[in-house]
PDB file of C-alpha atoms in Angstrom:
ATOM      1  CA  MET A  24     -38.272-111.318 -26.669  1.00  0.00           C
ATOM      2  CA  THR A  25     -38.727-107.948 -28.982  1.00  0.00           C
ATOM      3  CA  MET A  26     -37.717-104.455 -28.139  1.00  0.00           C
ATOM      4  CA  ALA A  27     -41.011-103.400 -27.466  1.00  0.00           C
ATOM      5  CA  GLN A  28     -40.997-106.174 -25.097  1.00  0.00           C
ATOM      6  CA  LYS A  29     -37.680-105.249 -23.270  1.00  0.00           C
ATOM      7  CA  GLY A  30     -39.251-101.662 -23.493  1.00  0.00           C
ATOM      8  CA  ARG A  31     -42.179-102.666 -21.510  1.00  0.00           C
ATOM      9  CA  TRP A  32     -40.351-104.657 -18.702  1.00  0.00           C
ATOM     10  CA  LEU A  33     -37.788-101.634 -18.267  1.00  0.00           C
ATOM     11  CA  VAL A  34     -40.706 -99.688 -17.827  1.00  0.00           C
ATOM     12  CA  VAL A  35     -41.983-101.607 -15.379  1.00  0.00           C
ATOM     13  CA  THR A  36     -39.024-102.145 -13.429  1.00  0.00           C
ATOM     14  CA  GLY A  37     -38.061 -98.468 -13.534  1.00  0.00           C
ATOM     15  CA  LEU A  38     -41.205 -97.374 -12.046  1.00  0.00           C
ATOM     16  CA  VAL A  39     -41.383-100.150  -9.629  1.00  0.00           C
ATOM     17  CA  LEU A  40     -37.875 -99.381  -8.383  1.00  0.00           C
ATOM     18  CA  LEU A  41     -39.066 -95.535  -8.368  1.00  0.00           C
ATOM     19  CA  GLY A  42     -42.213 -95.891  -6.944  1.00  0.00           C
ATOM     20  CA  GLY A  43     -39.944 -98.125  -3.591  1.00  0.00           C
ATOM     21  CA  VAL A  44     -36.981 -95.252  -3.446  1.00  0.00           C
ATOM     22  CA  TYR A  45     -40.276 -92.526  -2.822  1.00  0.00           C
ATOM     23  CA  VAL A  46     -41.928 -94.915  -0.456  1.00  0.00           C
ATOM     24  CA  ARG A  47     -38.825 -95.138   1.283  1.00  0.00           C
ATOM     25  CA  ALA A  48     -37.283 -91.528   1.041  1.00  0.00           C
ATOM     26  CA  LEU A  49     -41.290 -90.476   2.447  1.00  0.00           C
ATOM     27  CA  ALA A  50     -42.233 -93.376   5.279  1.00  0.00           C
ATOM     28  CA  PHE A  51     -38.531 -94.291   6.684  1.00  0.00           C
ATOM     29  CA  THR A  52     -36.878 -90.920   7.139  1.00  0.00           C
ATOM     30  CA  PRO A  53     -36.339 -88.693   9.921  1.00  0.00           C
ATOM     31  CA  VAL A  54     -38.620 -86.066  10.132  1.00  0.00           C
ATOM     32  CA  GLU A  55     -36.438 -83.022   9.825  1.00  0.00           C
ATOM     33  CA  ARG A  56     -36.716 -80.283  13.375  1.00  0.00           C
ATOM     34  CA  PHE A  57     -38.042 -77.369  12.067  1.00  0.00           C
ATOM     35  CA  GLN A  58     -39.845 -77.717   8.732  1.00  0.00           C
ATOM     36  CA  GLY A  59     -41.844 -80.613   9.940  1.00  0.00           C
ATOM     37  CA  PRO A  60     -43.273 -83.349   7.521  1.00  0.00           C
ATOM     38  CA  ALA A  61     -43.315 -80.201   4.880  1.00  0.00           C
ATOM     39  CA  GLN A  62     -39.786 -80.812   4.575  1.00  0.00           C
ATOM     40  CA  LYS A  63     -39.838 -84.539   2.563  1.00  0.00           C
ATOM     41  CA  ILE A  64     -41.754 -82.679  -0.035  1.00  0.00           C
ATOM     42  CA  PHE A  65     -38.312 -81.520  -1.025  1.00  0.00           C
ATOM     43  CA  TYR A  66     -37.720 -85.374  -2.348  1.00  0.00           C
ATOM     44  CA  VAL A  67     -39.601 -84.927  -4.884  1.00  0.00           C
ATOM     45  CA  HIS A  68     -39.882 -81.016  -5.789  1.00  0.00           C
ATOM     46  CA  VAL A  69     -35.970 -80.893  -6.260  1.00  0.00           C
ATOM     47  CA  PRO A  70     -35.719 -83.847  -8.450  1.00  0.00           C
ATOM     48  CA  ALA A  71     -37.962 -82.328 -10.563  1.00  0.00           C
ATOM     49  CA  ALA A  72     -36.772 -78.976 -10.524  1.00  0.00           C
ATOM     50  CA  VAL A  73     -33.516 -80.264 -11.847  1.00  0.00           C
ATOM     51  CA  THR A  74     -34.985 -82.335 -14.198  1.00  0.00           C
ATOM     52  CA  THR A  75     -36.974 -79.873 -15.808  1.00  0.00           C
ATOM     53  CA  GLU A  76     -33.428 -77.793 -16.638  1.00  0.00           C
ATOM     54  CA  LEU A  77     -31.828 -80.268 -17.903  1.00  0.00           C
ATOM     55  CA  ALA A  78     -34.661 -81.503 -20.504  1.00  0.00           C
ATOM     56  CA  VAL A  79     -35.198 -77.260 -21.340  1.00  0.00           C
ATOM     57  CA  ILE A  80     -31.251 -77.070 -21.353  1.00  0.00           C
ATOM     58  CA  LEU A  81     -31.691 -80.604 -23.700  1.00  0.00           C
ATOM     59  CA  LEU A  82     -34.750 -78.464 -25.367  1.00  0.00           C
ATOM     60  CA  GLY A  83     -32.388 -75.553 -26.450  1.00  0.00           C
ATOM     61  CA  LEU A  84     -29.675 -77.296 -27.794  1.00  0.00           C
ATOM     62  CA  ALA A  85     -31.332 -79.971 -29.874  1.00  0.00           C
ATOM     63  CA  GLY A  86     -32.882 -76.067 -31.467  1.00  0.00           C
ATOM     64  CA  VAL A  87     -29.564 -74.784 -32.038  1.00  0.00           C
ATOM     65  CA  PHE A  88     -28.250 -78.189 -33.755  1.00  0.00           C
ATOM     66  CA  TYR A  89     -31.483 -78.442 -35.611  1.00  0.00           C
ATOM     67  CA  LEU A  90     -31.161 -75.301 -37.055  1.00  0.00           C
ATOM     68  CA  PHE A  91     -27.827 -75.491 -38.441  1.00  0.00           C
ATOM     69  CA  LEU A  92     -28.029 -79.470 -39.595  1.00  0.00           C
ATOM     70  CA  LYS A  93     -32.140 -79.572 -40.272  1.00  0.00           C
ATOM     71  CA  ASP A  94     -32.073 -82.821 -38.770  1.00  0.00           C
ATOM     72  CA  PRO A  95     -35.704 -84.088 -38.228  1.00  0.00           C
ATOM     73  CA  ARG A  96     -34.471 -86.280 -35.388  1.00  0.00           C
ATOM     74  CA  LEU A  97     -33.403 -83.328 -33.416  1.00  0.00           C
ATOM     75  CA  ASP A  98     -36.859 -81.738 -34.010  1.00  0.00           C
ATOM     76  CA  ARG A  99     -38.553 -84.795 -32.297  1.00  0.00           C
ATOM     77  CA  PHE A 100     -35.437 -84.774 -29.612  1.00  0.00           C
ATOM     78  CA  ALA A 101     -36.373 -81.113 -28.685  1.00  0.00           C
ATOM     79  CA  GLU A 102     -40.380 -81.815 -29.106  1.00  0.00           C
ATOM     80  CA  SER A 103     -40.137 -85.035 -26.561  1.00  0.00           C
ATOM     81  CA  SER A 104     -37.217 -82.707 -24.264  1.00  0.00           C
ATOM     82  CA  ALA A 105     -40.131 -79.726 -24.359  1.00  0.00           C
ATOM     83  CA  GLU A 106     -42.784 -82.707 -23.211  1.00  0.00           C
ATOM     84  CA  VAL A 107     -40.546 -83.976 -19.969  1.00  0.00           C
ATOM     85  CA  GLY A 108     -40.328 -80.403 -18.961  1.00  0.00           C
ATOM     86  CA  THR A 109     -43.630 -79.674 -18.988  1.00  0.00           C
ATOM     87  CA  VAL A 110     -44.902 -82.715 -16.850  1.00  0.00           C
ATOM     88  CA  PHE A 111     -41.720 -81.755 -14.164  1.00  0.00           C
ATOM     89  CA  ALA A 112     -42.478 -78.582 -14.131  1.00  0.00           C
ATOM     90  CA  SER A 113     -45.908 -78.718 -13.353  1.00  0.00           C
ATOM     91  CA  ILE A 114     -45.129 -81.219 -10.770  1.00  0.00           C
ATOM     92  CA  VAL A 115     -42.606 -78.174  -9.408  1.00  0.00           C
ATOM     93  CA  LEU A 116     -45.326 -75.607  -9.588  1.00  0.00           C
ATOM     94  CA  THR A 117     -47.568 -78.251  -7.163  1.00  0.00           C
ATOM     95  CA  THR A 118     -45.181 -79.545  -4.750  1.00  0.00           C
ATOM     96  CA  GLY A 119     -43.798 -75.878  -4.523  1.00  0.00           C
ATOM     97  CA  PRO A 120     -46.548 -74.472  -2.810  1.00  0.00           C
ATOM     98  CA  ILE A 121     -47.696 -77.456  -0.742  1.00  0.00           C
ATOM     99  CA  TRP A 122     -43.940 -76.736   0.976  1.00  0.00           C
ATOM    100  CA  GLY A 123     -44.630 -73.365   0.973  1.00  0.00           C
ATOM    101  CA  LYS A 124     -47.836 -73.198   2.883  1.00  0.00           C
ATOM    102  CA  PRO A 125     -46.719 -74.780   5.984  1.00  0.00           C
ATOM    103  CA  ILE A 126     -43.299 -73.039   6.048  1.00  0.00           C
ATOM    104  CA  TRP A 127     -43.889 -69.365   4.617  1.00  0.00           C
ATOM    105  CA  GLY A 128     -47.758 -69.335   5.630  1.00  0.00           C
ATOM    106  CA  THR A 129     -48.508 -68.716   2.485  1.00  0.00           C
ATOM    107  CA  TRP A 130     -49.076 -70.743  -0.973  1.00  0.00           C
ATOM    108  CA  TRP A 131     -47.567 -68.544  -3.360  1.00  0.00           C
ATOM    109  CA  THR A 132     -44.902 -65.462  -3.229  1.00  0.00           C
ATOM    110  CA  TRP A 133     -44.068 -63.900  -6.082  1.00  0.00           C
ATOM    111  CA  ASP A 134     -40.112 -64.686  -5.777  1.00  0.00           C
ATOM    112  CA  ALA A 135     -37.695 -64.283  -8.163  1.00  0.00           C
ATOM    113  CA  ARG A 136     -37.260 -68.533  -8.499  1.00  0.00           C
ATOM    114  CA  LEU A 137     -41.384 -68.843  -8.313  1.00  0.00           C
ATOM    115  CA  THR A 138     -42.005 -66.433 -10.773  1.00  0.00           C
ATOM    116  CA  SER A 139     -39.105 -67.580 -13.310  1.00  0.00           C
ATOM    117  CA  THR A 140     -40.209 -71.558 -13.219  1.00  0.00           C
ATOM    118  CA  LEU A 141     -43.858 -70.158 -13.403  1.00  0.00           C
ATOM    119  CA  PHE A 142     -42.914 -68.210 -16.729  1.00  0.00           C
ATOM    120  CA  LEU A 143     -41.208 -71.196 -17.890  1.00  0.00           C
ATOM    121  CA  PHE A 144     -43.860 -73.663 -17.611  1.00  0.00           C
ATOM    122  CA  PHE A 145     -45.656 -71.139 -19.661  1.00  0.00           C
ATOM    123  CA  LEU A 146     -43.058 -71.320 -22.441  1.00  0.00           C
ATOM    124  CA  LEU A 147     -42.806 -74.575 -22.344  1.00  0.00           C
ATOM    125  CA  VAL A 148     -47.006 -75.096 -23.067  1.00  0.00           C
ATOM    126  CA  GLY A 149     -46.759 -72.674 -25.585  1.00  0.00           C
ATOM    127  CA  TYR A 150     -43.871 -74.640 -27.200  1.00  0.00           C
ATOM    128  CA  GLN A 151     -46.922 -77.657 -27.568  1.00  0.00           C
ATOM    129  CA  VAL A 152     -49.150 -75.243 -28.536  1.00  0.00           C
ATOM    130  CA  LEU A 153     -47.164 -73.342 -31.177  1.00  0.00           C
ATOM    131  CA  ARG A 154     -46.080 -76.909 -32.421  1.00  0.00           C
ATOM    132  CA  GLY A 155     -49.748 -77.931 -32.635  1.00  0.00           C
ATOM    133  CA  ALA A 156     -50.604 -74.902 -34.399  1.00  0.00           C
ATOM    134  CA  VAL A 157     -48.287 -74.576 -36.950  1.00  0.00           C
ATOM    135  CA  THR A 158     -49.078 -77.101 -39.889  1.00  0.00           C
ATOM    136  CA  ASP A 159     -45.893 -76.926 -42.005  1.00  0.00           C
ATOM    137  CA  GLY A 160     -43.133 -79.328 -41.004  1.00  0.00           C
ATOM    138  CA  ALA A 161     -40.878 -77.996 -41.776  1.00  0.00           C
ATOM    139  CA  LEU A 162     -41.374 -74.306 -40.804  1.00  0.00           C
ATOM    140  CA  ARG A 163     -43.176 -76.101 -37.315  1.00  0.00           C
ATOM    141  CA  ALA A 164     -39.746 -76.974 -36.279  1.00  0.00           C
ATOM    142  CA  ARG A 165     -37.709 -73.703 -37.191  1.00  0.00           C
ATOM    143  CA  TYR A 166     -40.492 -71.593 -35.196  1.00  0.00           C
ATOM    144  CA  SER A 167     -39.609 -74.428 -32.682  1.00  0.00           C
ATOM    145  CA  ALA A 168     -36.379 -74.580 -32.356  1.00  0.00           C
ATOM    146  CA  VAL A 169     -36.311 -70.453 -32.046  1.00  0.00           C
ATOM    147  CA  LEU A 170     -38.645 -70.969 -29.401  1.00  0.00           C
ATOM    148  CA  GLY A 171     -36.680 -73.753 -27.244  1.00  0.00           C
ATOM    149  CA  ILE A 172     -33.728 -71.888 -27.828  1.00  0.00           C
ATOM    150  CA  CYS A 173     -35.276 -68.286 -26.111  1.00  0.00           C
ATOM    151  CA  ALA A 174     -36.605 -70.884 -23.288  1.00  0.00           C
ATOM    152  CA  VAL A 175     -33.018 -71.948 -22.207  1.00  0.00           C
ATOM    153  CA  VAL A 176     -32.160 -67.864 -22.147  1.00  0.00           C
TER     154      VAL A 176
END
């Protein structure tokens, strides 16, 4: 079995197990007394938020190390972290309002946490736009590293 086949097998196994965990969490856990079924959104929302924050921290660290070491692997790692962060931030920004509507009675409030998550999402999207706009590889990596560090702050 080649490494590519092992990688595919690992991805398929992980997705099946993840699907099983979510089915169990959403279908077989008791309904919370005050929030009702909307509370179960947290089983998706909170891990997505934690993953977003972890991805952004890794993006910033990779940016700092890239500026010192100029290793292209760090730039690729930072780019991958930004992509993961963007995907999970979009999940957070989708599941949050779905929970907020029945609980708060509104889809969105301009709370500091919500607004900062939206701003972080825009920074991550801007990071991707920057990488697509700059054609010179070294310059793109340097600008991206600085923006990635700013995203952490």
